[in-house]
Tab-separated table of C-alpha atoms and ligand atoms in Angstrom:
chain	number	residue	atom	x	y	z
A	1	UNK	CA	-12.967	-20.468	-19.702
A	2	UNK	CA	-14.632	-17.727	-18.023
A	3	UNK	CA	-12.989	-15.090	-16.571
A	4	UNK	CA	-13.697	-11.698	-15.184
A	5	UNK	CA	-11.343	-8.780	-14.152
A	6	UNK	CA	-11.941	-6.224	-11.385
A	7	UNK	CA	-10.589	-2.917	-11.775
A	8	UNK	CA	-11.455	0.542	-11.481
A	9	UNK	CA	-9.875	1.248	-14.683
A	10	UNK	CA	-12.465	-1.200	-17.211
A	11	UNK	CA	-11.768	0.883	-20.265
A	12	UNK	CA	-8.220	-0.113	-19.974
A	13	UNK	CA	-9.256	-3.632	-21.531
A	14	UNK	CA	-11.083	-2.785	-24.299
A	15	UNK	CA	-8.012	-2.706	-26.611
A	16	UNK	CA	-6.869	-6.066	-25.071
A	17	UNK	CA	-9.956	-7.606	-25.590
A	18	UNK	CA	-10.094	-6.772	-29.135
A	19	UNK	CA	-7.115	-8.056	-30.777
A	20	UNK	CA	-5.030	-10.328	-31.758
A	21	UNK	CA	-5.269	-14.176	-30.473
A	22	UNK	CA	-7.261	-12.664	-27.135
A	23	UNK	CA	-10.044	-11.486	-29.751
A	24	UNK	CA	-10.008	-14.566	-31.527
A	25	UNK	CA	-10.417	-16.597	-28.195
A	26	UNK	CA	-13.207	-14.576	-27.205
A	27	UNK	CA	-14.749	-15.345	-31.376
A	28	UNK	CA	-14.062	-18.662	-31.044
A	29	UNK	CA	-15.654	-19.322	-27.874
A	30	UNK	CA	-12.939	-20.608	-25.885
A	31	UNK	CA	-12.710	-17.540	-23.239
A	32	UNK	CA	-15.639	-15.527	-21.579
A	33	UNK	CA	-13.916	-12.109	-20.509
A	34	UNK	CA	-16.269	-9.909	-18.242
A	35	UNK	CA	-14.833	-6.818	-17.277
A	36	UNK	CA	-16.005	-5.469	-13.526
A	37	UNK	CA	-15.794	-2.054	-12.400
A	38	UNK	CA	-14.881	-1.860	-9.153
A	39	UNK	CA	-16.667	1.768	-8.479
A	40	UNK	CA	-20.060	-0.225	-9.271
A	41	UNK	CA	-19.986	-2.239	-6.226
A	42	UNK	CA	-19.404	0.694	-3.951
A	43	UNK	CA	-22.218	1.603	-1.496
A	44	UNK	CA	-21.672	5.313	-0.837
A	45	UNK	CA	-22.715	8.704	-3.713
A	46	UNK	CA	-19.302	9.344	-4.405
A	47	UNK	CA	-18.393	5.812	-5.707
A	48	UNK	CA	-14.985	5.610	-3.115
A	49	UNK	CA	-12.953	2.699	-4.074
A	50	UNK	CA	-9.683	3.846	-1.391
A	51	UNK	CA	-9.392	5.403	1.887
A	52	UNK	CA	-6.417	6.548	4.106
A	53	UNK	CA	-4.256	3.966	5.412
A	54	UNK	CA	-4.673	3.328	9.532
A	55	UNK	CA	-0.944	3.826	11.129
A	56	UNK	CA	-0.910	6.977	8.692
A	57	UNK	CA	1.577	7.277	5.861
A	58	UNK	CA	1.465	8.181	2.547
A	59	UNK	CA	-0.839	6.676	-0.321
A	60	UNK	CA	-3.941	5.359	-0.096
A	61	UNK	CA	-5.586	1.917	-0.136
A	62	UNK	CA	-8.182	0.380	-1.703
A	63	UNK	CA	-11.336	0.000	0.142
A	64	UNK	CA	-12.227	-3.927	1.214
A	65	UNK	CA	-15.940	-3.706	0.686
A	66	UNK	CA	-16.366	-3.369	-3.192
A	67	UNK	CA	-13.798	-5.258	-3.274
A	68	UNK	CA	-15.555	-7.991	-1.439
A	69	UNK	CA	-18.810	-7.436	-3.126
A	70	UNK	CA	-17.344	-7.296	-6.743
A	71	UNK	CA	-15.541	-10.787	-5.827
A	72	UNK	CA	-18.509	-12.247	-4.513
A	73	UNK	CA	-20.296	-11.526	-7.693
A	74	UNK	CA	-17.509	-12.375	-10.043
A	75	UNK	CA	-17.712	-16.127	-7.987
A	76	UNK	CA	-21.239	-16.447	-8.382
A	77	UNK	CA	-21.121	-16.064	-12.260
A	78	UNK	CA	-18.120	-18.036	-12.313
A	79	UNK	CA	-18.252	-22.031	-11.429
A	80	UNK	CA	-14.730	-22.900	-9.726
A	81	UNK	CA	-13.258	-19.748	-10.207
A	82	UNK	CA	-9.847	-19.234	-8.745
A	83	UNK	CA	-9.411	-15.461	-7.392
A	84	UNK	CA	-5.883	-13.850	-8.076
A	85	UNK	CA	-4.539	-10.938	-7.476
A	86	UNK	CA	-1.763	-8.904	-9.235
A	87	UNK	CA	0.988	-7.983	-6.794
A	88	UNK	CA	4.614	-7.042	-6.881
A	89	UNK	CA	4.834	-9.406	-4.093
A	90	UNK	CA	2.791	-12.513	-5.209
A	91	UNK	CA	4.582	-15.863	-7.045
A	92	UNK	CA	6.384	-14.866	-9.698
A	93	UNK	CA	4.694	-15.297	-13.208
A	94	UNK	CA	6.034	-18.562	-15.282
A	95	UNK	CA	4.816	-20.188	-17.960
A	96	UNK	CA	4.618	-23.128	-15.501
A	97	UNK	CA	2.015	-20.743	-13.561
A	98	UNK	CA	0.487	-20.046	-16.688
A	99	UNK	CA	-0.072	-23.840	-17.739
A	100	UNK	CA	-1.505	-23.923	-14.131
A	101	UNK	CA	-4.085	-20.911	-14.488
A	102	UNK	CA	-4.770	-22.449	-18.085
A	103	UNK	CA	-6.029	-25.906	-16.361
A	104	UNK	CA	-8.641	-23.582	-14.277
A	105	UNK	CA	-12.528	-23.604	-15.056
A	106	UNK	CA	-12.389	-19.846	-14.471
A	107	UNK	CA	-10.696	-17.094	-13.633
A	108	UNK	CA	-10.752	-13.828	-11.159
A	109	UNK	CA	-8.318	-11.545	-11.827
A	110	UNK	CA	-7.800	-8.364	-8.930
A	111	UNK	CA	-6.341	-5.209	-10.369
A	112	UNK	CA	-5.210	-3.171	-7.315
A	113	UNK	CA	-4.331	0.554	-7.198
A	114	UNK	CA	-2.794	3.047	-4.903
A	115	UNK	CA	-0.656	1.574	-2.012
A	116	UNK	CA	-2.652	-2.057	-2.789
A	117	UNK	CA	-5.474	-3.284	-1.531
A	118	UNK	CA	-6.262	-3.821	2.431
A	119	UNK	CA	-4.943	-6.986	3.666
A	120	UNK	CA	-8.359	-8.667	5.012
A	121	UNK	CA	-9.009	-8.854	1.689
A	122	UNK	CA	-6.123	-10.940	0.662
A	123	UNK	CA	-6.627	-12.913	3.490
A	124	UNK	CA	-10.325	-14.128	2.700
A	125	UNK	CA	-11.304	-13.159	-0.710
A	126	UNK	CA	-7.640	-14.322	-2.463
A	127	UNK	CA	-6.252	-18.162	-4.180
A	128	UNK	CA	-2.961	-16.684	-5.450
A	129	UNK	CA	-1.105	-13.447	-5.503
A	130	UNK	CA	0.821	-13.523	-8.871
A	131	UNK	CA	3.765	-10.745	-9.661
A	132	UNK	CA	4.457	-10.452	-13.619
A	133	UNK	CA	8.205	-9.393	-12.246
A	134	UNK	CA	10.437	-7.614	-9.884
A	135	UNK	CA	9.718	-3.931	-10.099
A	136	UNK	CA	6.511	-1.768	-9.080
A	137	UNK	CA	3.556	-0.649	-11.529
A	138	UNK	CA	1.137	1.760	-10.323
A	139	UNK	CA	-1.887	-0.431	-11.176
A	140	UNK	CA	-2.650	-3.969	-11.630
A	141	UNK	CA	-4.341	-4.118	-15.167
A	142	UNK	CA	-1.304	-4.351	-17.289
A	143	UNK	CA	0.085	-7.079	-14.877
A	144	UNK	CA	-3.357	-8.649	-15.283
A	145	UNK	CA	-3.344	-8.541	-19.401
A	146	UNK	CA	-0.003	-10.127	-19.654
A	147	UNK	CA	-0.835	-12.764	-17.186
A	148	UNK	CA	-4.031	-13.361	-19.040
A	149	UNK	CA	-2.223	-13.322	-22.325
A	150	UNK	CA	0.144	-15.429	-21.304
A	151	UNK	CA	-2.665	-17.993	-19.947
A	152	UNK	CA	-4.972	-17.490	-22.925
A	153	UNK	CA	-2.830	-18.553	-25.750
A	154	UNK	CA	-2.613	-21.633	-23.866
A	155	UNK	CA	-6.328	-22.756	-23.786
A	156	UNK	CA	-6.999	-26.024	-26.299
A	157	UNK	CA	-7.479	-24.492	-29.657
A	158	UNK	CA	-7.008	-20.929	-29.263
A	159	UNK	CA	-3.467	-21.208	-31.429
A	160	UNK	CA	-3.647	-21.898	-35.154
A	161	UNK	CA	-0.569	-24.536	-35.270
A	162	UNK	CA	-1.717	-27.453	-33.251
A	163	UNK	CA	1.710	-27.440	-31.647
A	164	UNK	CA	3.077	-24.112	-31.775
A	165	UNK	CA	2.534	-23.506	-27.762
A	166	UNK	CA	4.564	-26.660	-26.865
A	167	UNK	CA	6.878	-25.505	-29.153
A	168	UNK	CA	7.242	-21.932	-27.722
A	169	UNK	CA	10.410	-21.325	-25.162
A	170	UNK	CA	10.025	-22.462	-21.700
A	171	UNK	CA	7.237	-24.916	-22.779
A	172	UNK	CA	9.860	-27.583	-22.797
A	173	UNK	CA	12.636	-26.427	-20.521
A	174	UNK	CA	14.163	-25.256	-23.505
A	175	UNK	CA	14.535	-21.239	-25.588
A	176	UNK	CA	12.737	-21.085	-28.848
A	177	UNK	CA	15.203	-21.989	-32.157
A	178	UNK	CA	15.313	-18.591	-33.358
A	179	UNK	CA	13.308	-18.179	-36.953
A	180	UNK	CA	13.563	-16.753	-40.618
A	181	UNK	CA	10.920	-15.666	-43.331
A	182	UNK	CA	11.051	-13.842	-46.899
A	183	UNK	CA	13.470	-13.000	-48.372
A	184	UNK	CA	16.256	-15.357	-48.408
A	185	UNK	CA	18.513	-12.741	-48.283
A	186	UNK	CA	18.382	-9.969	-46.396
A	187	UNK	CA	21.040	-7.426	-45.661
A	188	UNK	CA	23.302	-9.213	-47.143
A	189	UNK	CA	22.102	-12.305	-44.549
A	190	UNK	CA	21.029	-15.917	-46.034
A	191	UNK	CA	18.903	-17.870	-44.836
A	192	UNK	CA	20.254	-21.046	-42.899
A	193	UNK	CA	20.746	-23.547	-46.248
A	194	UNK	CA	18.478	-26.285	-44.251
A	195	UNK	CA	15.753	-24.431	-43.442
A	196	UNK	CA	14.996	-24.420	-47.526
A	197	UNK	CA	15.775	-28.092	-47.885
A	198	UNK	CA	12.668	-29.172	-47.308
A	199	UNK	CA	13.946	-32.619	-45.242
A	200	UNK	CA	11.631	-32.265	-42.484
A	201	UNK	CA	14.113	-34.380	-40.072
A	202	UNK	CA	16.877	-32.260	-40.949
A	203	UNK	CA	15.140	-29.406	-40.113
A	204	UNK	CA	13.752	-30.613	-36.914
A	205	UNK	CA	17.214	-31.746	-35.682
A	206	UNK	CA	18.655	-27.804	-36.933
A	207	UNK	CA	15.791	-26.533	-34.581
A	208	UNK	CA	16.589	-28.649	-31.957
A	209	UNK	CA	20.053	-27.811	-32.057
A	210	UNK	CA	19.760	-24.248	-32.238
A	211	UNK	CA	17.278	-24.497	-29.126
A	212	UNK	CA	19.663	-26.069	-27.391
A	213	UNK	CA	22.503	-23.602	-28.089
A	214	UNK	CA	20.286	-20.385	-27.342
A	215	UNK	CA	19.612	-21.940	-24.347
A	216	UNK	CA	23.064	-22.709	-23.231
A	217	UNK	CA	24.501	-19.381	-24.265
A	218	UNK	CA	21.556	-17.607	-23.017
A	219	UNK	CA	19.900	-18.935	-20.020
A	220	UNK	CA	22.283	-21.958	-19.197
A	221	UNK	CA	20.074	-21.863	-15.698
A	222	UNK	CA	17.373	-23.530	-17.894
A	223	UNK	CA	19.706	-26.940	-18.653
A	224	UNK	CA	20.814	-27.137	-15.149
A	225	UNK	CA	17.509	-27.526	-13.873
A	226	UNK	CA	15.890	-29.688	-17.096
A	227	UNK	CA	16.324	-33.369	-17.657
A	228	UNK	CA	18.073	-33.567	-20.990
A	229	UNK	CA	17.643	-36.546	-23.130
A	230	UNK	CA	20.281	-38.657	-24.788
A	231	UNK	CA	20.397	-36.623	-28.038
A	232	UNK	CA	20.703	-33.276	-26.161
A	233	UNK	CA	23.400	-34.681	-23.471
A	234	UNK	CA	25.477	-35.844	-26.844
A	235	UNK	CA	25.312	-33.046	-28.380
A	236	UNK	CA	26.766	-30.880	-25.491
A	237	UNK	CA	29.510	-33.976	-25.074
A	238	UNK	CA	30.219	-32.954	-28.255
A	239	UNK	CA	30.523	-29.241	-27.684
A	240	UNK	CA	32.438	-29.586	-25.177
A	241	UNK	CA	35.242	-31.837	-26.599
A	242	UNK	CA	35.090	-29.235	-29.188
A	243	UNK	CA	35.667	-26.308	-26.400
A	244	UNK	CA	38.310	-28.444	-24.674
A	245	UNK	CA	40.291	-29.031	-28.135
A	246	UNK	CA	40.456	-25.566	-28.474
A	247	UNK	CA	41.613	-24.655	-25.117
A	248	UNK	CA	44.512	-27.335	-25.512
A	249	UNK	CA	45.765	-26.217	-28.950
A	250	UNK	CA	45.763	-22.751	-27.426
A	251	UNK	CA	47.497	-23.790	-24.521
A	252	UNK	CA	50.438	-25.581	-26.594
A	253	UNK	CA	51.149	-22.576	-29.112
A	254	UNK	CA	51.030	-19.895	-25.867
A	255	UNK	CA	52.400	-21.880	-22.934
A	256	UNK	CA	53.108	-18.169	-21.829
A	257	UNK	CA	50.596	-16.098	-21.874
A	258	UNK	CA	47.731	-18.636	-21.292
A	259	UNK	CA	48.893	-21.659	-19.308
A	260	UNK	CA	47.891	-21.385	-15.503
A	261	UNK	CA	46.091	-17.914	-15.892
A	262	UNK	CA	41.709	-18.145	-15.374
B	1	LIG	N1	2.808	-0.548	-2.225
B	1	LIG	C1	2.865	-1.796	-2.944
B	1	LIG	C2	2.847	-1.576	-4.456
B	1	LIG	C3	1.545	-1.085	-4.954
B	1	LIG	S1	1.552	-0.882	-6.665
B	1	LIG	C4	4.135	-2.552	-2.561
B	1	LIG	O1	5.132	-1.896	-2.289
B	1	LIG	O2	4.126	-3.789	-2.564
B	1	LIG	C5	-0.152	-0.807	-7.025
B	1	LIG	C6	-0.760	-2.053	-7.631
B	1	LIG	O3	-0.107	-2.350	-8.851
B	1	LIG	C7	-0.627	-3.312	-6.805
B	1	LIG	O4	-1.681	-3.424	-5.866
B	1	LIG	C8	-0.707	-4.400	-7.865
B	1	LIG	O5	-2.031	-4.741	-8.163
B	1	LIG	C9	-0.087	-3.737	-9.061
B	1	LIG	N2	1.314	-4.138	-9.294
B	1	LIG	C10	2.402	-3.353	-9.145
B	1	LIG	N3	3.525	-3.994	-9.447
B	1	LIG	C11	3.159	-5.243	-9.823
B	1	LIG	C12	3.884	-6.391	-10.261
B	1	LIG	N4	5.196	-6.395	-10.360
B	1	LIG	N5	3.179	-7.493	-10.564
B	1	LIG	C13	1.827	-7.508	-10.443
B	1	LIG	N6	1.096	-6.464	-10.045
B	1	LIG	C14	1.751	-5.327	-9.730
C-alpha cells in the first residue's frame, strides 16, 4: 500500500517511520510511506501555508492552494488513493474504519494546522474526515500516525503471528483475554495454572472466557451490539444463574436490610 502524508511538519514522521512494526512494513515491502511537505507546493518566496480567516477572528487557516497542489500530486503517484483528512470533527476512528482504510490501494493522509484547513478544500479535494477522538490537538500528524498505525498493522503479512490481528480486541466484537509471561510468579502473583498446561483447547476456552468477562465488566456496550454464539450466550446463562443465586441467598439471610431496596 502506498501512502503519502501532507504536513508542514515532515520531520515529525521520521521516528514513526522508523520503528517498530511501521519500519518493518516499510522493510518488508508491504507499505510505501512518502512524506509531503506542504511548504513545497506553495507558490509565493516566503513558503505561506495559512492566511487570516475572512469574517475575522482569531487563528489562522491553512491556505487551499498547496493544499490542492500537494493533493493533486500525492493522487498522481498514488493509483486509487483515498484522501483523508484528520479532524476533530470527522468519523470517529474504529478499528472497523481501520479494516476499511486497510482494504484501500492507497492512502492520502491531510495533517491540518492552525484553526484547520479552508473548507473548499474539504469540499473537493477530501474522501473522509477521520477524528482519532473527542478532544482538540493542535496539529494533525499525531492523529495521522495513530490512524496509520492502527491501519498498518492490519495489512496481509505485516504481523508476525498469522492471527494475532484477528485476535486483538475489537477485531471480533470482543476485549483481548488479558496475558502473562516470565516468571511464573511475580509479586507474589501465579500464573493462571492453565495457561502452563499445555492443552491447547483448554487454553483456548480460558481465553475465550476471560475475553468474554473483560468485555462484560468492561465495555458491556460491546455484547449488546455483537451477535454472541451459543458457547458465549451459555456461558453468560451461566453467570447469571450464578449472580441470581447469590442475590437470593442474600436476600433470605437479610430480609431487612436488602429485600425491596435497589
Ligand atoms: N478549530 C478546529 C480545530 C483545529 S485543531 C475545530 O474546532 O474543529 C488543528 C488540526 O489538528 C485540525 O485541522 C486537525 O487536522 C487536527 N486535529 C485536532 N484534533 C483532532 C482530532 N481529535 N482528530 C483528528 N485530528 C485532529
Amino acid at each position: 500500500m502506498q501512502i503519502a502524508v501532507l504536513t508542514i511538519f515532515p520531520n515529525m514522521f521520521d521516528l514513526f517511520w522508523d520503528h517498530g512494526i511501521v519500519r518493518r512494513a516499510i522493510a518488508g515491502g508491504h507499505i510505501r510511506p512518502d512524506t509531503l511537505d506542504i511548504r513545497a507546493f506553495t507558490a509565493d518566496r516566503h513558503h505561506v501555508t495559512d492566511d487570516r480567516p475572512y469574517g475575522g477572528g482569531c487563528g489562522m487557516v491553512m491556505k487551499p492552494e498547496p493544499l490542492a497542489r500537494a493533493i493533486d500530486v500525492s493522487r498522481d503517484r498514488i493509483d486509487g488513493a483515498v484522501t483523508v483528512l484528520m479532524s476533530p470533527q470527522g468519523v470517529k476512528l474504529s478499528q472497523q474504519t481501520a479494516e476499511e482504510l486497510a482494504r484501500r490501494r492507497g492512502l492520502i493522509f491531510i495533517c491540518g494546522r492552525y484553526e484547520g484547513v479552508d473548507a473548499r478544500i474539504v469540499g473537493r479535494h477530501v474522501d473522509y474526515e477521520l477524528s482519532i477522538g473527542d478532544y482538540v490537538l493542535s496539529g494533525g500528524e499525531l492523529a495521522a500516525m495513530v490512524a496509520m498505525d492502527a491501519v498498518i498493522r492490519l495489512l496481509p503479512g505485516v504481523l508476525g503471528g498469522a492471527e494475532s490481528a484477528a485476535r486483538d480486541s475489537f477485531s471480533d466484537g470482543l476485549l483481548e483475554h488479558e496475558h502473562y509471561t516470565r516468571p511464573r510468579e511475580f509479586e507474589a502473583q501465579t500464573v493462571p495454572e492453565v495457561l502452563l498446561s499445555g492443552n491447547h483447547e483448554a487454553i483456548a476456552r480460558w481465553r475465550h472466557r476471560m475475553s468474554l468477562i473483560e468485555t462484560l465488566l468492561r465495555r458491556p456496550d460491546l455484547l449488546e451490539h455483537r451477535r454472541l454464539d451459543d458457547r458465549e450466550r451459555q456461558i453468560l446463562r451461566q453467570w447469571l444463574q450464578t449472580l441470581e443465586r447469590i442475590l437470593r441467598h442474600q436476600a433470605a439471610h437479610r430480609p431487612d436490610s436488602l429485600s425491596g431496596r435497589q
